[in-house]
């Protein structure tokens, strides 16, 4: 009978499979379909009851019963996740209300983050009213967004305060690019149903201050304290932002350089308050409470139980101080389950405890599967359990003190190595790269941060409520400890092969690699099973060394698809152009058979985010590109040059060509001018404008007309990049080149502004495809309607990045021009749809 029971872990995996399958849908199932699916589930349930009652002990029925239970759990996962997602989507703002003036009331529900001259915060809405044309506030709608993400350029709020604000909102909308961050998915997962900004208005009034016990007010106070400490150490590249991340879960102050070091060394997880930190808080408090429990209490309640409950409460307080983020919620659920099992003295298998925790986490939040942290945390715990099981089978039974110390050290080294290796394919799948120095970095940093830095940070948080002066000194000590280890991390990060860029990895490649690692780890057991079930002659020993290594070698073959690129190579004369979605700005990548060029770099959005690091570099990484040959900056407007420093920092060997590039650092740079050209792999690149180099140094305030105009052409097709040129230069180009401007694809000048795209220019280029790089609901209201009409009448197809996401165009001499919209190809049900 026992073999027909799968265990909680398998049941949880079945439920997980149902939930994950829903996240692959481009459109959620209709309610009628879900009702039909529910009826199928009920039918299966009654069929199961009937057969079990009639033929309870028949092996076939027992197997069928197990199969039906697993199918039921998959279907329940689909139904539950679908209804949960449908409910959340029902509160998203409709496009019809985007840009309207709305007065909202509610509470600031997060710590405000200062980004340049603006303050960004989350806002929980309790009331709303639309401002009508007559100025009255009387219109409301059903299912108005409950949670907003707002920016305010003219005011200041504090966490926990209640406000009335006049705002303009828009539906959740983000950039859509290969390898890029799914901002819309992040907003959906965090329950944010609209974004927008606070208008300058007399209606903006604070209704109430934050309660003294408000957890967000306490968190903001700690944040301000840590910021003040960080200001005094700014000249020494302070690690106080890292302490801030460990204390309250606020990572907004961590610099790009620090993030890069952490990413290159695979130690970013240590700066996110998650299972490790919550577990450590529980462990330290458990030891302390158990030692300090009075005898009077121990006579009635075991000290172990008091310590368990107390450590759980302290861990919960720490999680609340971290803002009860999704990772901390998962950690608290797992810790709660473990605590309850220990209190009721249930002796369950560790893997079943993990399964039960997984089941509860998914019930609380089925959208947790959209988070990379969910997969990394549960995968790491699974590896630990596998290691424990493996360790039991390999136990020698030696109990000497020296042997125990030696075993602990060996197990620690082995565990760190196994976690790093097992998570390597997942890192490739999630981020298109993985740290090769991660095993060594984590071997040093995990115990260092866990047993030195985190205890000091926890003591500092406690002291901040009683002895603020001591709290500041403890935070300084934590920063000093991180300062001490930081040079070692920086050294590892700077190594030539600190990380490996792989490009996009498919799900079946991830599963094959994971299966291979499991087979290798349990190779002896697997070989024993195969031999015992395949051969009657038991003289063929399962521990035979040669057979064991042959089995491991065959298992290694399953890993090879992970490192063998199936990306189609370009033939001579063929090339691919990708117009990236960078909002209101411009950035594109051109790939030939052996070379890569980036044209423009998008905007800089804040001190910590720009299109170069947030869009261009992730795209190149997703394509497996490790070397950039050339960066061209059409001109110095912020929406074209803003991401250039990040790109040049990441690819320091890239050549730099363009206008207004005097302040950019590159070993090889020059000004673009008409007539310059070069060839790569049968593809010609030729500048058509500006006429000479001197215009780059002119004092003119208007830089648009000195944009680098680049024509890329081969026998496979041609593309014309125009920057922000206006009518004057368009006329000059017509006069100088005439029919030589003709191109298959035109990157529309100046984002479709009415200052450009005169009819004669459009006719001279005569494009088959016209591409506009514009931002959704941009403040310039581009593209201009009359310009759009002009292109729609003259072009076979007009595409916009705000509607299509990244637009990829492959020039193939054999098959012609193939155009693909990334938003359409990767559409998920939570993504914003534009007509």
Short mmCIF file of N, CA and C in Angstrom, two decimals, residues 251-410:
data_model
loop_
_atom_site.label_atom_id
_atom_site.label_comp_id
_atom_site.label_asym_id
_atom_site.label_seq_id
_atom_site.Cartn_x
_atom_site.Cartn_y
_atom_site.Cartn_z
N UNK A 251 16.94 48.10 -0.94
CA UNK A 251 18.16 48.00 -1.76
C UNK A 251 18.32 49.18 -2.70
N UNK A 252 17.51 50.22 -2.52
CA UNK A 252 17.51 51.34 -3.47
C UNK A 252 18.80 52.15 -3.44
N UNK A 253 19.57 52.07 -2.35
CA UNK A 253 20.79 52.88 -2.24
C UNK A 253 22.03 52.16 -2.75
N UNK A 254 21.92 50.88 -3.08
CA UNK A 254 23.08 50.13 -3.56
C UNK A 254 23.46 50.64 -4.95
N UNK A 255 24.73 50.95 -5.15
CA UNK A 255 25.19 51.53 -6.41
C UNK A 255 25.25 50.46 -7.51
N UNK A 256 25.31 50.93 -8.76
CA UNK A 256 25.43 50.01 -9.88
C UNK A 256 26.71 49.19 -9.79
N UNK A 257 27.80 49.84 -9.35
CA UNK A 257 29.06 49.11 -9.22
C UNK A 257 28.94 47.99 -8.19
N UNK A 258 28.30 48.28 -7.05
CA UNK A 258 28.14 47.26 -6.02
C UNK A 258 27.27 46.12 -6.51
N UNK A 259 26.20 46.45 -7.26
CA UNK A 259 25.35 45.39 -7.82
C UNK A 259 26.14 44.52 -8.79
N UNK A 260 27.01 45.15 -9.57
CA UNK A 260 27.77 44.37 -10.54
C UNK A 260 28.73 43.41 -9.84
N UNK A 261 29.38 43.88 -8.78
CA UNK A 261 30.28 43.01 -8.02
C UNK A 261 29.50 41.83 -7.43
N UNK A 262 28.35 42.11 -6.86
CA UNK A 262 27.53 41.06 -6.27
C UNK A 262 27.04 40.07 -7.33
N UNK A 263 26.63 40.60 -8.50
CA UNK A 263 26.14 39.72 -9.57
C UNK A 263 27.27 38.87 -10.14
N UNK A 264 28.44 39.48 -10.36
CA UNK A 264 29.56 38.74 -10.94
C UNK A 264 30.08 37.65 -10.03
N UNK A 265 29.87 37.83 -8.72
CA UNK A 265 30.35 36.82 -7.76
C UNK A 265 29.23 35.91 -7.26
N UNK A 266 28.01 36.11 -7.76
CA UNK A 266 26.90 35.25 -7.38
C UNK A 266 26.49 35.40 -5.93
N UNK A 267 26.67 36.59 -5.36
CA UNK A 267 26.35 36.81 -3.94
C UNK A 267 25.22 37.83 -3.74
N UNK A 268 24.49 38.14 -4.79
CA UNK A 268 23.39 39.12 -4.67
C UNK A 268 22.35 38.66 -3.65
N UNK A 269 22.16 37.34 -3.56
CA UNK A 269 21.13 36.81 -2.65
C UNK A 269 21.39 37.17 -1.20
N UNK A 270 22.65 37.45 -0.85
CA UNK A 270 22.98 37.78 0.54
C UNK A 270 22.49 39.17 0.92
N UNK A 271 22.20 40.02 -0.08
CA UNK A 271 21.74 41.37 0.20
C UNK A 271 20.21 41.47 0.14
N UNK A 272 19.54 40.35 -0.06
CA UNK A 272 18.07 40.31 -0.05
C UNK A 272 17.62 39.52 1.16
N UNK A 273 16.83 40.16 2.02
CA UNK A 273 16.37 39.47 3.22
C UNK A 273 15.42 38.36 2.80
N UNK A 274 15.87 37.12 2.99
CA UNK A 274 15.09 35.97 2.55
C UNK A 274 15.20 34.86 3.58
N UNK A 275 15.12 33.61 3.13
CA UNK A 275 15.11 32.48 4.04
C UNK A 275 16.34 32.41 4.91
N UNK A 276 17.53 32.68 4.34
CA UNK A 276 18.77 32.60 5.11
C UNK A 276 18.75 33.57 6.28
N UNK A 277 18.39 34.83 6.03
CA UNK A 277 18.43 35.84 7.08
C UNK A 277 17.33 35.64 8.11
N UNK A 278 16.14 35.28 7.64
CA UNK A 278 15.04 35.01 8.57
C UNK A 278 15.38 33.81 9.45
N UNK A 279 15.95 32.77 8.85
CA UNK A 279 16.36 31.59 9.60
C UNK A 279 17.42 31.90 10.63
N UNK A 280 18.37 32.76 10.26
CA UNK A 280 19.42 33.14 11.22
C UNK A 280 18.84 33.94 12.38
N UNK A 281 17.91 34.85 12.08
CA UNK A 281 17.27 35.62 13.15
C UNK A 281 16.55 34.68 14.11
N UNK A 282 15.87 33.66 13.56
CA UNK A 282 15.17 32.69 14.40
C UNK A 282 16.16 31.87 15.22
N UNK A 283 17.26 31.47 14.59
CA UNK A 283 18.26 30.64 15.29
C UNK A 283 18.90 31.40 16.45
N UNK A 284 19.34 32.64 16.20
CA UNK A 284 19.99 33.41 17.26
C UNK A 284 19.02 33.68 18.41
N UNK A 285 17.78 34.05 18.07
CA UNK A 285 16.81 34.33 19.13
C UNK A 285 16.41 33.06 19.86
N UNK A 286 16.37 31.92 19.16
CA UNK A 286 16.05 30.64 19.81
C UNK A 286 17.09 30.31 20.87
N UNK A 287 18.37 30.42 20.52
CA UNK A 287 19.44 30.12 21.47
C UNK A 287 19.38 31.07 22.67
N UNK A 288 19.15 32.36 22.38
CA UNK A 288 19.12 33.36 23.45
C UNK A 288 17.93 33.14 24.38
N UNK A 289 16.74 32.93 23.82
CA UNK A 289 15.54 32.77 24.64
C UNK A 289 15.62 31.49 25.46
N UNK A 290 16.12 30.42 24.87
CA UNK A 290 16.21 29.15 25.60
C UNK A 290 17.14 29.28 26.80
N UNK A 291 18.22 30.05 26.65
CA UNK A 291 19.15 30.25 27.76
C UNK A 291 18.57 31.15 28.84
N UNK A 292 17.70 32.09 28.43
CA UNK A 292 17.21 33.10 29.37
C UNK A 292 15.83 32.79 29.93
N UNK A 293 15.21 31.68 29.52
CA UNK A 293 13.87 31.35 30.01
C UNK A 293 13.91 31.10 31.52
N UNK A 294 13.10 31.82 32.30
CA UNK A 294 13.09 31.63 33.76
C UNK A 294 12.64 30.23 34.16
N UNK A 295 13.13 29.78 35.31
CA UNK A 295 12.80 28.44 35.80
C UNK A 295 11.30 28.32 36.07
N UNK A 296 10.68 29.42 36.53
CA UNK A 296 9.24 29.40 36.84
C UNK A 296 8.44 29.00 35.60
N UNK A 297 8.81 29.54 34.46
CA UNK A 297 8.11 29.23 33.22
C UNK A 297 8.42 27.81 32.77
N UNK A 298 9.68 27.39 32.95
CA UNK A 298 10.08 26.05 32.50
C UNK A 298 9.35 24.96 33.28
N UNK A 299 8.89 25.26 34.50
CA UNK A 299 8.13 24.27 35.26
C UNK A 299 6.78 23.97 34.62
N UNK A 300 6.26 24.93 33.87
CA UNK A 300 4.96 24.77 33.23
C UNK A 300 5.08 24.46 31.73
N UNK A 301 6.05 25.12 31.07
CA UNK A 301 6.22 24.95 29.62
C UNK A 301 7.68 24.63 29.33
N UNK A 302 7.95 23.64 28.51
CA UNK A 302 9.35 23.33 28.16
C UNK A 302 10.04 24.54 27.55
N UNK A 303 11.30 24.73 27.96
CA UNK A 303 12.07 25.87 27.45
C UNK A 303 12.19 25.83 25.93
N UNK A 304 12.23 24.61 25.38
CA UNK A 304 12.34 24.48 23.93
C UNK A 304 11.12 25.07 23.25
N UNK A 305 9.92 24.83 23.80
CA UNK A 305 8.69 25.36 23.20
C UNK A 305 8.63 26.88 23.32
N UNK A 306 9.05 27.41 24.48
CA UNK A 306 9.07 28.86 24.66
C UNK A 306 10.01 29.49 23.63
N UNK A 307 11.17 28.86 23.49
CA UNK A 307 12.16 29.41 22.54
C UNK A 307 11.67 29.31 21.11
N UNK A 308 10.97 28.23 20.77
CA UNK A 308 10.45 28.08 19.41
C UNK A 308 9.45 29.18 19.08
N UNK A 309 8.48 29.39 20.00
CA UNK A 309 7.46 30.42 19.78
C UNK A 309 8.10 31.81 19.75
N UNK A 310 9.01 32.07 20.72
CA UNK A 310 9.67 33.38 20.77
C UNK A 310 10.50 33.65 19.53
N UNK A 311 11.24 32.65 19.06
CA UNK A 311 12.08 32.85 17.87
C UNK A 311 11.22 33.07 16.63
N UNK A 312 10.05 32.42 16.60
CA UNK A 312 9.14 32.62 15.48
C UNK A 312 8.63 34.06 15.46
N UNK A 313 8.28 34.59 16.63
CA UNK A 313 7.78 35.96 16.71
C UNK A 313 8.86 36.98 16.34
N UNK A 314 10.09 36.74 16.79
CA UNK A 314 11.18 37.66 16.46
C UNK A 314 11.49 37.61 14.97
N UNK A 315 11.45 36.41 14.39
CA UNK A 315 11.66 36.28 12.95
C UNK A 315 10.56 37.03 12.19
N UNK A 316 9.33 36.97 12.70
CA UNK A 316 8.22 37.69 12.07
C UNK A 316 8.44 39.20 12.15
N UNK A 317 8.91 39.68 13.31
CA UNK A 317 9.20 41.11 13.46
C UNK A 317 10.30 41.55 12.49
N UNK A 318 11.32 40.71 12.33
CA UNK A 318 12.40 41.02 11.38
C UNK A 318 11.85 41.07 9.95
N UNK A 319 10.96 40.14 9.64
CA UNK A 319 10.35 40.13 8.30
C UNK A 319 9.51 41.38 8.09
N UNK A 320 8.81 41.82 9.13
CA UNK A 320 8.01 43.05 9.02
C UNK A 320 8.91 44.27 8.86
N UNK A 321 10.05 44.27 9.54
CA UNK A 321 11.01 45.35 9.39
C UNK A 321 11.56 45.40 7.97
N UNK A 322 11.61 44.24 7.33
CA UNK A 322 12.05 44.16 5.93
C UNK A 322 10.91 44.45 4.97
N UNK A 323 9.74 44.83 5.49
CA UNK A 323 8.62 45.20 4.63
C UNK A 323 7.76 44.03 4.21
N UNK A 324 7.93 42.88 4.84
CA UNK A 324 7.17 41.67 4.49
C UNK A 324 7.16 41.46 2.97
N UNK A 325 8.33 41.54 2.39
CA UNK A 325 8.46 41.30 0.96
C UNK A 325 8.12 39.84 0.65
N UNK A 326 7.94 39.55 -0.63
CA UNK A 326 7.54 38.20 -1.03
C UNK A 326 8.54 37.14 -0.56
N UNK A 327 9.87 37.35 -0.69
CA UNK A 327 10.80 36.34 -0.17
C UNK A 327 10.68 36.13 1.33
N UNK A 328 10.46 37.21 2.09
CA UNK A 328 10.33 37.05 3.54
C UNK A 328 9.03 36.35 3.90
N UNK A 329 7.98 36.58 3.12
CA UNK A 329 6.72 35.86 3.35
C UNK A 329 6.91 34.35 3.19
N UNK A 330 7.63 33.96 2.12
CA UNK A 330 7.92 32.54 1.91
C UNK A 330 8.71 31.97 3.08
N UNK A 331 9.71 32.72 3.52
CA UNK A 331 10.56 32.24 4.62
C UNK A 331 9.76 32.09 5.90
N UNK A 332 8.87 33.04 6.19
CA UNK A 332 8.06 32.98 7.41
C UNK A 332 7.12 31.78 7.36
N UNK A 333 6.53 31.52 6.19
CA UNK A 333 5.62 30.37 6.05
C UNK A 333 6.39 29.07 6.32
N UNK A 334 7.56 28.92 5.72
CA UNK A 334 8.35 27.71 5.92
C UNK A 334 8.77 27.56 7.38
N UNK A 335 9.19 28.67 8.00
CA UNK A 335 9.59 28.63 9.40
C UNK A 335 8.41 28.30 10.30
N UNK A 336 7.24 28.84 9.98
CA UNK A 336 6.04 28.55 10.77
C UNK A 336 5.68 27.07 10.70
N UNK A 337 5.75 26.50 9.52
CA UNK A 337 5.44 25.08 9.35
C UNK A 337 6.42 24.22 10.14
N UNK A 338 7.69 24.55 10.06
CA UNK A 338 8.70 23.80 10.80
C UNK A 338 8.47 23.92 12.30
N UNK A 339 8.13 25.13 12.76
CA UNK A 339 7.89 25.35 14.19
C UNK A 339 6.69 24.55 14.68
N UNK A 340 5.60 24.57 13.92
CA UNK A 340 4.40 23.82 14.30
C UNK A 340 4.69 22.33 14.36
N UNK A 341 5.42 21.81 13.37
CA UNK A 341 5.74 20.38 13.37
C UNK A 341 6.59 19.98 14.56
N UNK A 342 7.51 20.88 14.95
CA UNK A 342 8.33 20.58 16.13
C UNK A 342 7.52 20.66 17.42
N UNK A 343 6.55 21.60 17.46
CA UNK A 343 5.73 21.74 18.66
C UNK A 343 4.80 20.55 18.85
N UNK A 344 4.25 20.04 17.74
CA UNK A 344 3.34 18.89 17.85
C UNK A 344 4.09 17.57 17.75
N UNK A 345 5.43 17.69 17.61
CA UNK A 345 6.32 16.53 17.62
C UNK A 345 5.99 15.53 16.52
N UNK A 346 5.76 16.07 15.33
CA UNK A 346 5.57 15.22 14.16
C UNK A 346 6.91 14.93 13.52
N UNK A 347 7.22 13.70 13.31
CA UNK A 347 8.50 13.29 12.74
C UNK A 347 8.32 13.02 11.25
N UNK A 348 8.18 14.07 10.46
CA UNK A 348 7.99 13.93 9.02
C UNK A 348 9.34 13.94 8.30
N UNK A 349 9.34 13.37 7.10
CA UNK A 349 10.54 13.44 6.27
C UNK A 349 10.78 14.89 5.88
N UNK A 350 12.06 15.30 5.84
CA UNK A 350 12.35 16.71 5.46
C UNK A 350 11.75 17.08 4.11
N UNK A 351 11.78 16.14 3.16
CA UNK A 351 11.27 16.45 1.82
C UNK A 351 9.77 16.69 1.84
N UNK A 352 9.05 16.00 2.76
CA UNK A 352 7.61 16.23 2.87
C UNK A 352 7.32 17.57 3.55
N UNK A 353 8.18 17.96 4.49
CA UNK A 353 8.04 19.28 5.10
C UNK A 353 8.23 20.37 4.05
N UNK A 354 9.21 20.15 3.18
CA UNK A 354 9.43 21.10 2.08
C UNK A 354 8.21 21.15 1.17
N UNK A 355 7.63 19.98 0.87
CA UNK A 355 6.44 19.92 0.03
C UNK A 355 5.26 20.64 0.65
N UNK A 356 5.06 20.44 1.96
CA UNK A 356 3.96 21.11 2.64
C UNK A 356 4.15 22.62 2.63
N UNK A 357 5.40 23.07 2.86
CA UNK A 357 5.69 24.51 2.82
C UNK A 357 5.43 25.07 1.41
N UNK A 358 5.84 24.32 0.41
CA UNK A 358 5.60 24.73 -0.98
C UNK A 358 4.11 24.86 -1.25
N UNK A 359 3.34 23.90 -0.78
CA UNK A 359 1.89 23.90 -0.98
C UNK A 359 1.26 25.13 -0.34
N UNK A 360 1.65 25.45 0.89
CA UNK A 360 1.08 26.59 1.60
C UNK A 360 1.48 27.91 0.93
N UNK A 361 2.76 28.02 0.52
CA UNK A 361 3.23 29.23 -0.17
C UNK A 361 2.40 29.48 -1.43
N UNK A 362 2.12 28.43 -2.19
CA UNK A 362 1.35 28.57 -3.43
C UNK A 362 -0.11 28.90 -3.14
N UNK A 363 -0.64 28.39 -2.05
CA UNK A 363 -2.01 28.75 -1.68
C UNK A 363 -2.11 30.23 -1.31
N UNK A 364 -1.13 30.71 -0.56
CA UNK A 364 -1.13 32.11 -0.15
C UNK A 364 -0.92 33.03 -1.34
N UNK A 365 0.00 32.66 -2.23
CA UNK A 365 0.32 33.51 -3.37
C UNK A 365 0.76 32.65 -4.55
N UNK A 366 -0.19 32.24 -5.41
CA UNK A 366 0.20 31.43 -6.58
C UNK A 366 1.08 32.18 -7.57
N UNK A 367 1.09 33.52 -7.50
CA UNK A 367 1.93 34.30 -8.41
C UNK A 367 3.39 34.32 -7.97
N UNK A 368 3.69 33.67 -6.85
CA UNK A 368 5.09 33.59 -6.41
C UNK A 368 5.97 32.92 -7.45
N UNK A 369 5.36 32.08 -8.31
CA UNK A 369 6.16 31.37 -9.32
C UNK A 369 6.71 32.31 -10.39
N UNK A 370 6.23 33.56 -10.42
CA UNK A 370 6.76 34.53 -11.37
C UNK A 370 8.09 35.12 -10.89
N UNK A 371 8.46 34.85 -9.65
CA UNK A 371 9.66 35.41 -9.06
C UNK A 371 10.83 34.45 -9.20
N UNK A 372 11.98 34.98 -9.65
CA UNK A 372 13.19 34.14 -9.75
C UNK A 372 13.61 33.67 -8.36
N UNK A 373 13.39 34.52 -7.35
CA UNK A 373 13.76 34.15 -5.99
C UNK A 373 13.03 32.92 -5.50
N UNK A 374 11.78 32.73 -5.92
CA UNK A 374 11.01 31.54 -5.54
C UNK A 374 11.73 30.28 -5.99
N UNK A 375 12.17 30.25 -7.25
CA UNK A 375 12.82 29.06 -7.80
C UNK A 375 14.20 28.85 -7.20
N UNK A 376 14.94 29.94 -6.98
CA UNK A 376 16.27 29.79 -6.40
C UNK A 376 16.20 29.31 -4.95
N UNK A 377 15.27 29.87 -4.18
CA UNK A 377 15.20 29.50 -2.76
C UNK A 377 14.75 28.06 -2.58
N UNK A 378 13.69 27.64 -3.28
CA UNK A 378 13.23 26.26 -3.13
C UNK A 378 14.22 25.27 -3.74
N UNK A 379 14.89 25.68 -4.82
CA UNK A 379 15.90 24.79 -5.42
C UNK A 379 17.07 24.60 -4.46
N UNK A 380 17.50 25.69 -3.81
CA UNK A 380 18.61 25.59 -2.86
C UNK A 380 18.24 24.69 -1.68
N UNK A 381 17.02 24.84 -1.16
CA UNK A 381 16.58 23.98 -0.05
C UNK A 381 16.48 22.52 -0.50
N UNK A 382 16.00 22.30 -1.73
CA UNK A 382 15.91 20.94 -2.26
C UNK A 382 17.30 20.31 -2.36
N UNK A 383 18.30 21.09 -2.80
CA UNK A 383 19.68 20.58 -2.88
C UNK A 383 20.18 20.22 -1.49
N UNK A 384 19.84 21.04 -0.49
CA UNK A 384 20.26 20.74 0.89
C UNK A 384 19.65 19.41 1.35
N UNK A 385 18.36 19.20 1.06
CA UNK A 385 17.71 17.95 1.45
C UNK A 385 18.32 16.75 0.71
N UNK A 386 18.60 16.94 -0.57
CA UNK A 386 19.24 15.87 -1.35
C UNK A 386 20.61 15.54 -0.75
N UNK A 387 21.33 16.58 -0.37
CA UNK A 387 22.65 16.38 0.22
C UNK A 387 22.55 15.64 1.54
N UNK A 388 21.52 15.98 2.34
CA UNK A 388 21.31 15.29 3.62
C UNK A 388 21.03 13.81 3.39
N UNK A 389 20.13 13.53 2.43
CA UNK A 389 19.80 12.13 2.12
C UNK A 389 21.03 11.38 1.62
N UNK A 390 21.80 12.02 0.77
CA UNK A 390 23.00 11.41 0.23
C UNK A 390 24.02 11.20 1.34
N UNK A 391 24.09 12.16 2.25
CA UNK A 391 25.04 12.05 3.35
C UNK A 391 24.74 10.87 4.25
N UNK A 392 23.42 10.59 4.44
CA UNK A 392 23.04 9.45 5.28
C UNK A 392 23.50 8.14 4.67
N UNK A 393 23.39 8.02 3.35
CA UNK A 393 23.80 6.77 2.69
C UNK A 393 25.30 6.60 2.71
N UNK A 394 26.04 7.72 2.80
CA UNK A 394 27.50 7.66 2.78
C UNK A 394 28.12 7.73 4.16
N UNK A 395 27.31 7.68 5.23
CA UNK A 395 27.81 7.83 6.60
C UNK A 395 28.70 6.67 6.98
N UNK A 396 29.90 6.96 7.51
CA UNK A 396 30.85 5.92 7.88
C UNK A 396 30.68 5.46 9.32
N UNK A 397 30.00 6.25 10.14
CA UNK A 397 29.77 5.85 11.53
C UNK A 397 30.88 6.23 12.47
N UNK A 398 31.93 6.88 12.01
CA UNK A 398 33.04 7.30 12.87
C UNK A 398 32.60 8.47 13.73
N UNK A 399 32.75 8.36 15.06
CA UNK A 399 32.22 9.38 15.97
C UNK A 399 33.29 10.14 16.74
N UNK A 400 34.55 10.03 16.36
CA UNK A 400 35.59 10.76 17.06
C UNK A 400 35.43 12.26 16.80
N UNK A 401 35.95 13.08 17.74
CA UNK A 401 35.81 14.53 17.64
C UNK A 401 36.47 15.05 16.36
N UNK A 402 37.68 14.59 16.12
CA UNK A 402 38.39 15.03 14.91
C UNK A 402 37.62 14.64 13.65
N UNK A 403 37.08 13.44 13.68
CA UNK A 403 36.32 12.97 12.52
C UNK A 403 35.07 13.80 12.31
N UNK A 404 34.40 14.17 13.42
CA UNK A 404 33.18 14.99 13.29
C UNK A 404 33.50 16.36 12.71
N UNK A 405 34.58 16.99 13.20
CA UNK A 405 34.97 18.30 12.68
C UNK A 405 35.31 18.20 11.20
N UNK A 406 36.07 17.15 10.88
CA UNK A 406 36.45 16.94 9.49
C UNK A 406 35.22 16.72 8.61
N UNK A 407 34.24 15.95 9.14
CA UNK A 407 33.02 15.68 8.38
C UNK A 407 32.20 16.95 8.17
N UNK A 408 32.10 17.78 9.23
CA UNK A 408 31.35 19.04 9.11
C UNK A 408 31.98 19.94 8.04
N UNK A 409 33.30 20.08 8.07
CA UNK A 409 33.97 20.93 7.08
C UNK A 409 33.80 20.38 5.66
N UNK A 410 33.94 19.06 5.53
CA UNK A 410 33.78 18.45 4.21
C UNK A 410 32.35 18.63 3.70
#
